[in-house]
């Protein structure tokens, strides 16, 4: 069975759980609990371990989607998962206090996935707060990581077509990276 | 709102359709000052493009944009930094607009400002969730993220014809999403390894984009 592990990361409230439920072929495995940090994000529950979903590409090939908890205290899980991941979707909540810092934090933490596979950034809540724009985020990444050309798209995590675009771009990035590196 | 006492500074009007508009947009992007471009057409609504914020206003949805706009007049005027014009209208990000104009402006010909044989690499991704796009266009943009390529080379690596590759380069260039190599540059080594006979080209490209192809077939019917 060929498997492709794709991580969905981002700060609390960015829409990781919803995005996985929108993409997954199976009933997603959700592990949520009461949010003890309502001063940070006003939602009743948050992911405490992992969200899990799957997309079947055929009888012997599937994509495993792992939603990784956003809080720093769970970073021991990030280390385990990122070693297996071929790609990553980073969700950034545009109406958060400092969404640019959130993006840099997750990009830095998981940069090795960008270097060997594909990373796509999805900006959520841009209907509420249109700035920073996708171009602002790409400029930010270019300033901190010269040579890294990461896709940044506005998305609604409930919109399947938009998530199909994100996944397609991630897959094309993985394929083209492999083509250029001769893998 | 408008620099220099709010009087409009008008360039000589041009009247030859989207090609003229695209050329004006490309020229405006090179200027170090914020500009407002106004496009007046005989066949459709006026269009405003604010380069200071990267936004545009057009009364109609972009799906209503005619491939031939009729007689077009383009006006440009400097605006004050940090003071977008006409704050009462619903400005929208201009990537989708430029993608559409880029598609209509030159067909499969090279954009007027691009040089034959010049190599281009991706500088930033367009916001594809806001832009109608094909699987072929995703493959081409992802490929440009990895190296400097000519239209011929881009077509070769993605299994597309040169005309389609040139059209994508035109659209991306109009958006400022690709950068030229800026001098002679050897082709990436992957080009030397990708010189198949014509009958083999499609098969080889399918193999190069296997993960992508299988995903698209599974979740979007291969589109």
Tab-separated table of C-alpha atoms in Angstrom:
chain	number	residue	atom	x	y	z
A	1	UNK	CA	0.000	0.000	0.000
A	2	UNK	CA	1.503	3.318	-1.091
A	3	UNK	CA	0.819	6.068	1.406
A	4	UNK	CA	1.356	9.791	1.305
A	5	UNK	CA	1.274	11.582	4.646
A	6	UNK	CA	0.094	15.177	4.492
A	7	UNK	CA	0.040	17.319	7.613
A	8	UNK	CA	-2.472	20.079	8.228
A	9	UNK	CA	-0.953	22.565	10.653
A	10	UNK	CA	-1.723	26.029	11.947
A	11	UNK	CA	-2.762	27.930	15.028
A	12	UNK	CA	-5.867	27.164	17.027
A	13	UNK	CA	-9.051	28.234	15.274
A	14	UNK	CA	-7.556	28.316	11.777
A	15	UNK	CA	-9.881	25.572	10.524
A	16	UNK	CA	-7.703	22.437	10.473
A	17	UNK	CA	-10.413	20.093	11.773
A	18	UNK	CA	-12.978	21.466	9.319
A	19	UNK	CA	-10.561	21.252	6.388
A	20	UNK	CA	-9.787	17.592	7.061
A	21	UNK	CA	-13.482	16.758	7.391
A	22	UNK	CA	-14.115	18.516	4.067
A	23	UNK	CA	-11.378	16.578	2.256
A	24	UNK	CA	-11.643	13.130	3.819
A	25	UNK	CA	-13.307	10.108	2.219
A	26	UNK	CA	-13.926	8.556	5.614
A	27	UNK	CA	-15.581	9.769	8.767
A	28	UNK	CA	-12.788	11.740	10.324
A	29	UNK	CA	-11.326	10.810	13.651
A	30	UNK	CA	-11.573	13.916	15.804
A	31	UNK	CA	-9.914	14.271	19.136
A	32	UNK	CA	-11.196	17.485	20.604
A	33	UNK	CA	-11.618	18.606	24.175
A	34	UNK	CA	-12.616	21.670	26.082
A	35	UNK	CA	-10.522	24.666	25.151
A	36	UNK	CA	-8.758	25.975	28.206
A	37	UNK	CA	-7.337	28.948	26.289
A	38	UNK	CA	-10.508	30.851	25.449
A	39	UNK	CA	-8.633	34.046	26.067
A	40	UNK	CA	-6.605	33.181	22.922
A	41	UNK	CA	-9.372	31.818	20.680
A	42	UNK	CA	-13.035	31.890	21.577
A	43	UNK	CA	-14.078	28.382	20.591
A	44	UNK	CA	-15.477	25.784	22.927
A	45	UNK	CA	-13.301	22.872	21.844
A	46	UNK	CA	-9.877	22.446	20.298
A	47	UNK	CA	-7.792	19.601	18.920
A	48	UNK	CA	-5.806	18.007	21.715
A	49	UNK	CA	-4.194	15.111	19.900
A	50	UNK	CA	-4.746	14.551	16.203
A	51	UNK	CA	-7.436	14.794	13.593
A	52	UNK	CA	-7.225	12.074	10.994
A	53	UNK	CA	-8.758	11.623	7.554
A	54	UNK	CA	-8.037	9.698	4.374
A	55	UNK	CA	-8.323	10.123	0.625
A	56	UNK	CA	-8.158	6.927	-1.400
A	57	UNK	CA	-6.330	7.208	-4.730
A	58	UNK	CA	-7.042	3.605	-5.689
A	59	UNK	CA	-7.024	0.093	-4.237
A	60	UNK	CA	-3.391	0.345	-3.180
A	61	UNK	CA	-2.705	4.039	-2.646
A	62	UNK	CA	-4.034	6.558	-0.153
A	63	UNK	CA	-3.361	9.960	1.319
A	64	UNK	CA	-3.339	10.136	5.101
A	65	UNK	CA	-4.292	13.549	6.440
A	66	UNK	CA	-3.137	14.435	9.943
A	67	UNK	CA	-4.346	17.574	11.654
A	68	UNK	CA	-1.677	18.590	14.094
A	69	UNK	CA	-2.590	20.476	17.277
A	70	UNK	CA	-1.587	24.091	17.068
A	71	UNK	CA	-0.379	24.687	20.589
A	72	UNK	CA	3.339	24.635	21.232
A	73	UNK	CA	2.955	22.199	24.119
A	74	UNK	CA	2.156	19.473	21.585
A	75	UNK	CA	5.303	19.984	19.531
A	76	UNK	CA	6.610	16.517	20.437
A	77	UNK	CA	3.981	15.220	17.986
A	78	UNK	CA	5.233	17.543	15.277
A	79	UNK	CA	8.656	15.886	15.368
A	80	UNK	CA	7.228	12.415	14.868
A	81	UNK	CA	4.869	13.335	12.060
A	82	UNK	CA	7.055	15.635	10.038
A	83	UNK	CA	9.623	12.914	9.463
A	84	UNK	CA	6.985	10.932	7.533
A	85	UNK	CA	5.249	13.737	5.695
A	86	UNK	CA	5.570	14.337	1.981
A	87	UNK	CA	3.662	17.586	2.185
A	88	UNK	CA	1.935	20.072	4.440
A	89	UNK	CA	-0.985	22.458	4.361
A	90	UNK	CA	-0.449	25.439	6.661
A	91	UNK	CA	-3.624	27.250	7.637
A	92	UNK	CA	-3.291	30.819	8.871
A	93	UNK	CA	-6.141	32.701	10.519
A	94	UNK	CA	-6.105	36.170	9.008
A	95	UNK	CA	-7.990	37.825	11.859
A	96	UNK	CA	-5.614	36.464	14.496
A	97	UNK	CA	-3.519	38.878	16.529
A	98	UNK	CA	-0.340	38.316	14.482
A	99	UNK	CA	-0.987	35.976	11.540
A	100	UNK	CA	2.377	36.711	9.914
A	101	UNK	CA	4.183	35.514	13.032
A	102	UNK	CA	1.989	32.410	13.067
A	103	UNK	CA	2.979	31.591	9.491
A	104	UNK	CA	6.679	32.093	10.157
A	105	UNK	CA	6.503	29.927	13.285
A	106	UNK	CA	4.913	26.972	11.514
A	107	UNK	CA	6.979	27.378	8.357
A	108	UNK	CA	10.183	27.380	10.382
A	109	UNK	CA	9.086	24.384	12.421
A	110	UNK	CA	8.236	22.329	9.329
A	111	UNK	CA	10.579	23.809	6.745
A	112	UNK	CA	12.193	20.456	6.022
A	113	UNK	CA	8.891	19.368	4.460
A	114	UNK	CA	9.043	22.338	2.112
A	115	UNK	CA	12.612	21.488	1.217
A	116	UNK	CA	11.892	17.900	0.250
A	117	UNK	CA	8.249	17.994	-0.832
A	118	UNK	CA	5.523	20.552	-0.904
A	119	UNK	CA	3.962	23.170	1.340
A	120	UNK	CA	0.819	25.130	0.546
A	121	UNK	CA	-0.446	27.963	2.748
A	122	UNK	CA	-4.186	28.576	3.141
A	123	UNK	CA	-5.345	31.899	4.565
A	124	UNK	CA	-8.679	31.576	6.356
A	125	UNK	CA	-11.041	34.317	7.582
A	126	UNK	CA	-9.853	36.683	4.846
A	127	UNK	CA	-13.501	37.613	4.308
A	128	UNK	CA	-13.417	39.138	7.799
A	129	UNK	CA	-9.934	40.595	7.554
A	130	UNK	CA	-8.581	40.954	3.970
A	131	UNK	CA	-5.068	41.967	5.035
A	132	UNK	CA	-2.381	40.687	5.090
A	133	UNK	CA	-2.984	39.671	1.469
A	134	UNK	CA	-1.649	36.491	-0.135
A	135	UNK	CA	1.045	38.634	-1.752
A	136	UNK	CA	2.010	40.057	1.669
A	137	UNK	CA	2.511	36.519	2.998
A	138	UNK	CA	4.561	35.474	-0.016
A	139	UNK	CA	6.770	38.543	0.376
A	140	UNK	CA	7.231	37.681	4.038
A	141	UNK	CA	8.329	34.136	3.226
A	142	UNK	CA	10.631	35.372	0.468
A	143	UNK	CA	12.285	37.785	2.918
A	144	UNK	CA	12.921	35.089	5.498
A	145	UNK	CA	13.553	32.183	3.149
A	146	UNK	CA	15.083	33.465	-0.107
A	147	UNK	CA	14.408	30.979	-2.866
A	148	UNK	CA	11.338	29.469	-1.209
A	149	UNK	CA	8.337	30.064	-3.472
A	150	UNK	CA	5.454	28.720	-1.396
A	151	UNK	CA	1.899	28.905	-2.743
A	152	UNK	CA	-0.420	31.061	-0.606
A	153	UNK	CA	-4.161	30.944	-1.277
A	154	UNK	CA	-7.233	32.354	0.437
A	155	UNK	CA	-9.524	29.512	1.480
A	156	UNK	CA	-12.686	28.672	3.310
A	157	UNK	CA	-12.040	25.313	5.022
A	158	UNK	CA	-15.657	24.298	4.269
A	159	UNK	CA	-15.150	24.778	0.527
A	160	UNK	CA	-14.168	21.465	-1.071
A	161	UNK	CA	-13.199	22.977	-4.439
A	162	UNK	CA	-10.707	25.280	-2.762
A	163	UNK	CA	-9.205	22.423	-0.785
A	164	UNK	CA	-8.968	20.347	-3.980
A	165	UNK	CA	-6.955	23.210	-5.448
A	166	UNK	CA	-4.659	23.270	-2.404
A	167	UNK	CA	-4.092	19.515	-2.540
A	168	UNK	CA	-3.570	19.569	-6.310
A	169	UNK	CA	-0.947	22.278	-6.024
A	170	UNK	CA	0.750	20.361	-3.239
A	171	UNK	CA	0.837	17.176	-5.355
A	172	UNK	CA	2.132	19.055	-8.415
A	173	UNK	CA	4.809	20.680	-6.242
A	174	UNK	CA	5.913	17.288	-4.905
A	175	UNK	CA	6.015	15.819	-8.428
A	176	UNK	CA	7.870	18.729	-10.004
A	177	UNK	CA	10.372	18.852	-7.140
A	178	UNK	CA	11.056	15.136	-7.689
A	179	UNK	CA	11.419	15.673	-11.436
A	180	UNK	CA	14.025	18.407	-11.008
A	181	UNK	CA	15.955	16.516	-8.349
A	182	UNK	CA	15.974	13.321	-10.421
A	183	UNK	CA	14.115	11.293	-7.822
B	1	UNK	CA	-6.729	61.026	-3.175
B	2	UNK	CA	-5.026	62.042	-6.386
B	3	UNK	CA	-1.469	63.322	-6.242
B	4	UNK	CA	-0.619	66.817	-7.354
B	5	UNK	CA	-3.867	68.549	-6.452
B	6	UNK	CA	-6.269	65.906	-7.697
B	7	UNK	CA	-6.038	66.855	-11.351
B	8	UNK	CA	-5.947	63.846	-13.610
B	9	UNK	CA	-2.831	63.256	-15.661
B	10	UNK	CA	-3.858	61.507	-18.817
B	11	UNK	CA	-1.635	59.535	-21.126
B	12	UNK	CA	-2.267	59.449	-24.831
B	13	UNK	CA	-5.316	57.204	-25.290
B	14	UNK	CA	-4.766	53.816	-26.938
B	15	UNK	CA	-7.513	51.999	-28.773
B	16	UNK	CA	-6.497	48.437	-29.624
B	17	UNK	CA	-8.159	46.150	-27.058
B	18	UNK	CA	-6.824	43.951	-24.275
B	19	UNK	CA	-3.333	43.875	-25.767
B	20	UNK	CA	-3.120	47.625	-25.262
B	21	UNK	CA	-4.522	47.327	-21.727
B	22	UNK	CA	-2.028	44.580	-20.855
B	23	UNK	CA	0.864	46.622	-22.176
B	24	UNK	CA	-0.284	49.643	-20.143
B	25	UNK	CA	-0.603	47.497	-17.000
B	26	UNK	CA	2.875	46.105	-17.469
B	27	UNK	CA	4.259	49.635	-17.903
B	28	UNK	CA	2.476	50.863	-14.763
B	29	UNK	CA	3.974	48.028	-12.727
B	30	UNK	CA	7.465	49.266	-13.558
B	31	UNK	CA	6.829	52.726	-12.113
B	32	UNK	CA	8.073	53.442	-8.589
B	33	UNK	CA	5.024	55.577	-7.777
B	34	UNK	CA	1.452	54.440	-7.015
B	35	UNK	CA	-0.797	54.758	-10.050
B	36	UNK	CA	-4.443	54.415	-10.913
B	37	UNK	CA	-5.322	53.021	-14.340
B	38	UNK	CA	-8.752	53.673	-15.805
B	39	UNK	CA	-9.891	51.608	-18.786
B	40	UNK	CA	-12.863	52.870	-20.740
B	41	UNK	CA	-14.301	50.574	-23.385
B	42	UNK	CA	-17.024	51.037	-25.976
B	43	UNK	CA	-18.411	47.541	-25.259
B	44	UNK	CA	-18.287	47.192	-21.486
B	45	UNK	CA	-18.174	48.951	-18.128
B	46	UNK	CA	-15.222	51.141	-17.053
B	47	UNK	CA	-12.478	49.384	-15.142
B	48	UNK	CA	-10.226	50.872	-12.431
B	49	UNK	CA	-6.955	49.326	-11.313
B	50	UNK	CA	-5.227	50.693	-8.200
B	51	UNK	CA	-1.576	49.657	-8.231
B	52	UNK	CA	-1.006	51.113	-4.778
B	53	UNK	CA	-3.116	48.381	-3.157
B	54	UNK	CA	-3.116	45.751	-5.923
B	55	UNK	CA	-6.898	45.977	-6.300
B	56	UNK	CA	-9.395	46.688	-9.047
B	57	UNK	CA	-13.011	47.649	-9.424
B	58	UNK	CA	-15.306	46.545	-12.209
B	59	UNK	CA	-19.053	46.579	-11.823
B	60	UNK	CA	-19.553	43.160	-13.431
B	61	UNK	CA	-18.215	39.715	-12.483
B	62	UNK	CA	-15.086	38.694	-14.386
B	63	UNK	CA	-17.002	35.910	-16.123
B	64	UNK	CA	-18.725	38.713	-18.058
B	65	UNK	CA	-15.458	40.029	-19.451
B	66	UNK	CA	-15.634	40.014	-23.265
B	67	UNK	CA	-12.684	38.454	-25.164
B	68	UNK	CA	-12.824	41.500	-27.463
B	69	UNK	CA	-13.538	44.713	-25.540
B	70	UNK	CA	-14.153	46.915	-28.561
B	71	UNK	CA	-12.439	50.292	-28.705
B	72	UNK	CA	-10.499	50.844	-25.496
B	73	UNK	CA	-9.082	54.015	-24.010
B	74	UNK	CA	-6.567	53.780	-21.174
B	75	UNK	CA	-5.926	56.646	-18.749
B	76	UNK	CA	-3.262	56.689	-16.045
B	77	UNK	CA	-2.851	59.015	-13.101
B	78	UNK	CA	-0.588	59.115	-10.041
B	79	UNK	CA	-2.258	58.750	-6.652
B	80	UNK	CA	-1.109	59.487	-3.137
B	81	UNK	CA	0.505	56.611	-1.260
B	82	UNK	CA	-1.722	55.163	1.435
B	83	UNK	CA	-4.814	56.866	0.105
B	84	UNK	CA	-6.682	54.491	-2.198
B	85	UNK	CA	-9.098	56.251	-4.557
B	86	UNK	CA	-12.885	55.904	-4.485
B	87	UNK	CA	-13.163	54.268	-1.027
B	88	UNK	CA	-16.909	53.757	-1.448
B	89	UNK	CA	-16.553	51.034	-4.132
B	90	UNK	CA	-15.842	47.350	-3.483
B	91	UNK	CA	-12.246	46.930	-4.618
B	92	UNK	CA	-11.097	43.363	-5.252
B	93	UNK	CA	-7.636	41.745	-5.482
B	94	UNK	CA	-6.358	42.136	-9.018
B	95	UNK	CA	-4.799	38.694	-9.622
B	96	UNK	CA	-7.990	37.269	-11.177
B	97	UNK	CA	-8.373	40.331	-13.389
B	98	UNK	CA	-4.802	40.196	-14.678
B	99	UNK	CA	-5.041	36.426	-15.228
B	100	UNK	CA	-8.095	37.016	-17.421
B	101	UNK	CA	-6.653	39.968	-19.327
B	102	UNK	CA	-3.408	38.031	-19.827
B	103	UNK	CA	-5.370	35.144	-21.311
B	104	UNK	CA	-7.253	37.390	-23.763
B	105	UNK	CA	-4.526	39.875	-24.639
B	106	UNK	CA	-2.023	37.869	-26.635
B	107	UNK	CA	-3.617	34.521	-27.457
B	108	UNK	CA	-0.721	32.128	-27.873
B	109	UNK	CA	1.677	34.877	-29.037
B	110	UNK	CA	4.436	36.144	-26.790
B	111	UNK	CA	3.550	39.205	-24.678
B	112	UNK	CA	5.011	42.354	-26.203
B	113	UNK	CA	7.484	42.919	-23.346
B	114	UNK	CA	8.831	39.341	-23.277
B	115	UNK	CA	11.910	38.386	-25.312
B	116	UNK	CA	12.144	35.303	-27.515
B	117	UNK	CA	14.018	32.437	-25.882
B	118	UNK	CA	14.188	34.161	-22.499
B	119	UNK	CA	13.910	31.964	-19.418
B	120	UNK	CA	11.446	32.679	-16.615
B	121	UNK	CA	10.996	31.307	-13.104
B	122	UNK	CA	8.110	31.632	-10.713
B	123	UNK	CA	8.409	34.508	-8.266
B	124	UNK	CA	5.097	34.028	-6.470
B	125	UNK	CA	2.032	31.844	-6.883
B	126	UNK	CA	-1.184	33.483	-8.074
B	127	UNK	CA	-4.118	32.998	-5.714
B	128	UNK	CA	-5.537	29.972	-7.533
B	129	UNK	CA	-8.581	29.595	-5.284
B	130	UNK	CA	-9.811	32.890	-6.748
B	131	UNK	CA	-8.857	32.141	-10.355
B	132	UNK	CA	-10.412	29.689	-12.814
B	133	UNK	CA	-7.590	27.343	-13.783
B	134	UNK	CA	-6.901	23.971	-15.374
B	135	UNK	CA	-4.824	21.004	-14.212
B	136	UNK	CA	-2.369	21.787	-17.007
B	137	UNK	CA	-1.897	25.313	-15.669
B	138	UNK	CA	-1.210	23.994	-12.144
B	139	UNK	CA	1.458	21.648	-13.560
B	140	UNK	CA	3.111	24.481	-15.440
B	141	UNK	CA	3.155	26.873	-12.480
B	142	UNK	CA	4.564	24.185	-10.166
B	143	UNK	CA	7.272	23.434	-12.739
B	144	UNK	CA	8.246	27.100	-12.999
B	145	UNK	CA	8.765	27.113	-9.207
B	146	UNK	CA	11.800	24.893	-9.707
B	147	UNK	CA	13.863	26.643	-12.342
B	148	UNK	CA	14.212	29.118	-15.195
B	149	UNK	CA	12.534	27.836	-18.362
B	150	UNK	CA	11.622	29.016	-21.840
B	151	UNK	CA	8.120	28.431	-23.179
B	152	UNK	CA	9.443	25.494	-25.249
B	153	UNK	CA	11.079	23.913	-22.189
B	154	UNK	CA	8.012	24.472	-20.033
B	155	UNK	CA	5.876	22.750	-22.641
B	156	UNK	CA	8.325	19.861	-22.886
B	157	UNK	CA	8.423	19.229	-19.133
B	158	UNK	CA	4.655	19.416	-18.665
B	159	UNK	CA	3.509	17.613	-21.817
B	160	UNK	CA	1.885	20.776	-23.145
B	161	UNK	CA	2.281	22.553	-26.453
B	162	UNK	CA	4.461	25.631	-26.640
B	163	UNK	CA	1.483	27.901	-27.360
B	164	UNK	CA	-0.231	26.897	-24.095
B	165	UNK	CA	3.030	27.330	-22.183
B	166	UNK	CA	3.524	30.783	-23.704
B	167	UNK	CA	-0.022	31.782	-22.729
B	168	UNK	CA	0.619	30.805	-19.107
B	169	UNK	CA	3.918	32.694	-19.110
B	170	UNK	CA	2.101	35.758	-20.510
B	171	UNK	CA	-0.534	35.632	-17.767
B	172	UNK	CA	2.000	35.136	-14.980
B	173	UNK	CA	4.246	37.864	-16.342
B	174	UNK	CA	1.378	40.359	-16.468
B	175	UNK	CA	0.682	39.562	-12.816
B	176	UNK	CA	4.349	40.045	-11.919
B	177	UNK	CA	4.437	36.420	-10.787
B	178	UNK	CA	7.449	35.352	-12.886
B	179	UNK	CA	10.895	36.876	-13.191
B	180	UNK	CA	13.252	36.717	-16.187
B	181	UNK	CA	16.655	35.103	-15.831
B	182	UNK	CA	18.276	38.445	-16.603
B	183	UNK	CA	21.031	36.992	-18.786
B	184	UNK	CA	22.251	33.864	-20.520
B	185	UNK	CA	21.541	30.796	-18.450
B	186	UNK	CA	22.067	27.120	-19.224
B	187	UNK	CA	18.908	25.014	-19.239
B	188	UNK	CA	18.288	22.984	-16.082
B	189	UNK	CA	19.717	19.463	-16.263
B	190	UNK	CA	16.200	18.035	-16.257
B	191	UNK	CA	15.780	19.429	-19.781
B	192	UNK	CA	18.651	17.355	-21.129
B	193	UNK	CA	17.071	14.277	-19.596
B	194	UNK	CA	13.659	15.135	-21.037
B	195	UNK	CA	14.201	15.081	-24.784
B	196	UNK	CA	11.828	12.267	-25.672
B	197	UNK	CA	10.612	11.410	-29.128
B	198	UNK	CA	7.228	13.041	-29.722
B	199	UNK	CA	5.315	9.774	-29.205
B	200	UNK	CA	6.967	9.296	-25.830
B	201	UNK	CA	6.507	12.821	-24.546
B	202	UNK	CA	2.987	12.492	-23.203
B	203	UNK	CA	3.714	9.184	-21.480
B	204	UNK	CA	6.855	10.540	-19.857
B	205	UNK	CA	5.020	13.622	-18.568
B	206	UNK	CA	2.246	11.501	-17.111
B	207	UNK	CA	4.965	9.623	-15.228
B	208	UNK	CA	6.566	12.839	-13.987
B	209	UNK	CA	3.262	14.077	-12.587
B	210	UNK	CA	1.918	10.723	-11.409
B	211	UNK	CA	0.872	11.700	-7.878
B	212	UNK	CA	-0.809	14.853	-9.170
B	213	UNK	CA	-2.559	12.995	-11.995
B	214	UNK	CA	-3.931	10.263	-9.760
B	215	UNK	CA	-5.149	12.808	-7.236
B	216	UNK	CA	-6.913	14.887	-9.897
B	217	UNK	CA	-8.550	11.804	-11.400
B	218	UNK	CA	-9.755	10.767	-7.977
B	219	UNK	CA	-11.037	14.051	-6.604
B	220	UNK	CA	-11.898	16.203	-9.579
B	221	UNK	CA	-12.406	13.808	-12.474
B	222	UNK	CA	-8.989	14.634	-13.986
B	223	UNK	CA	-9.907	18.283	-14.710
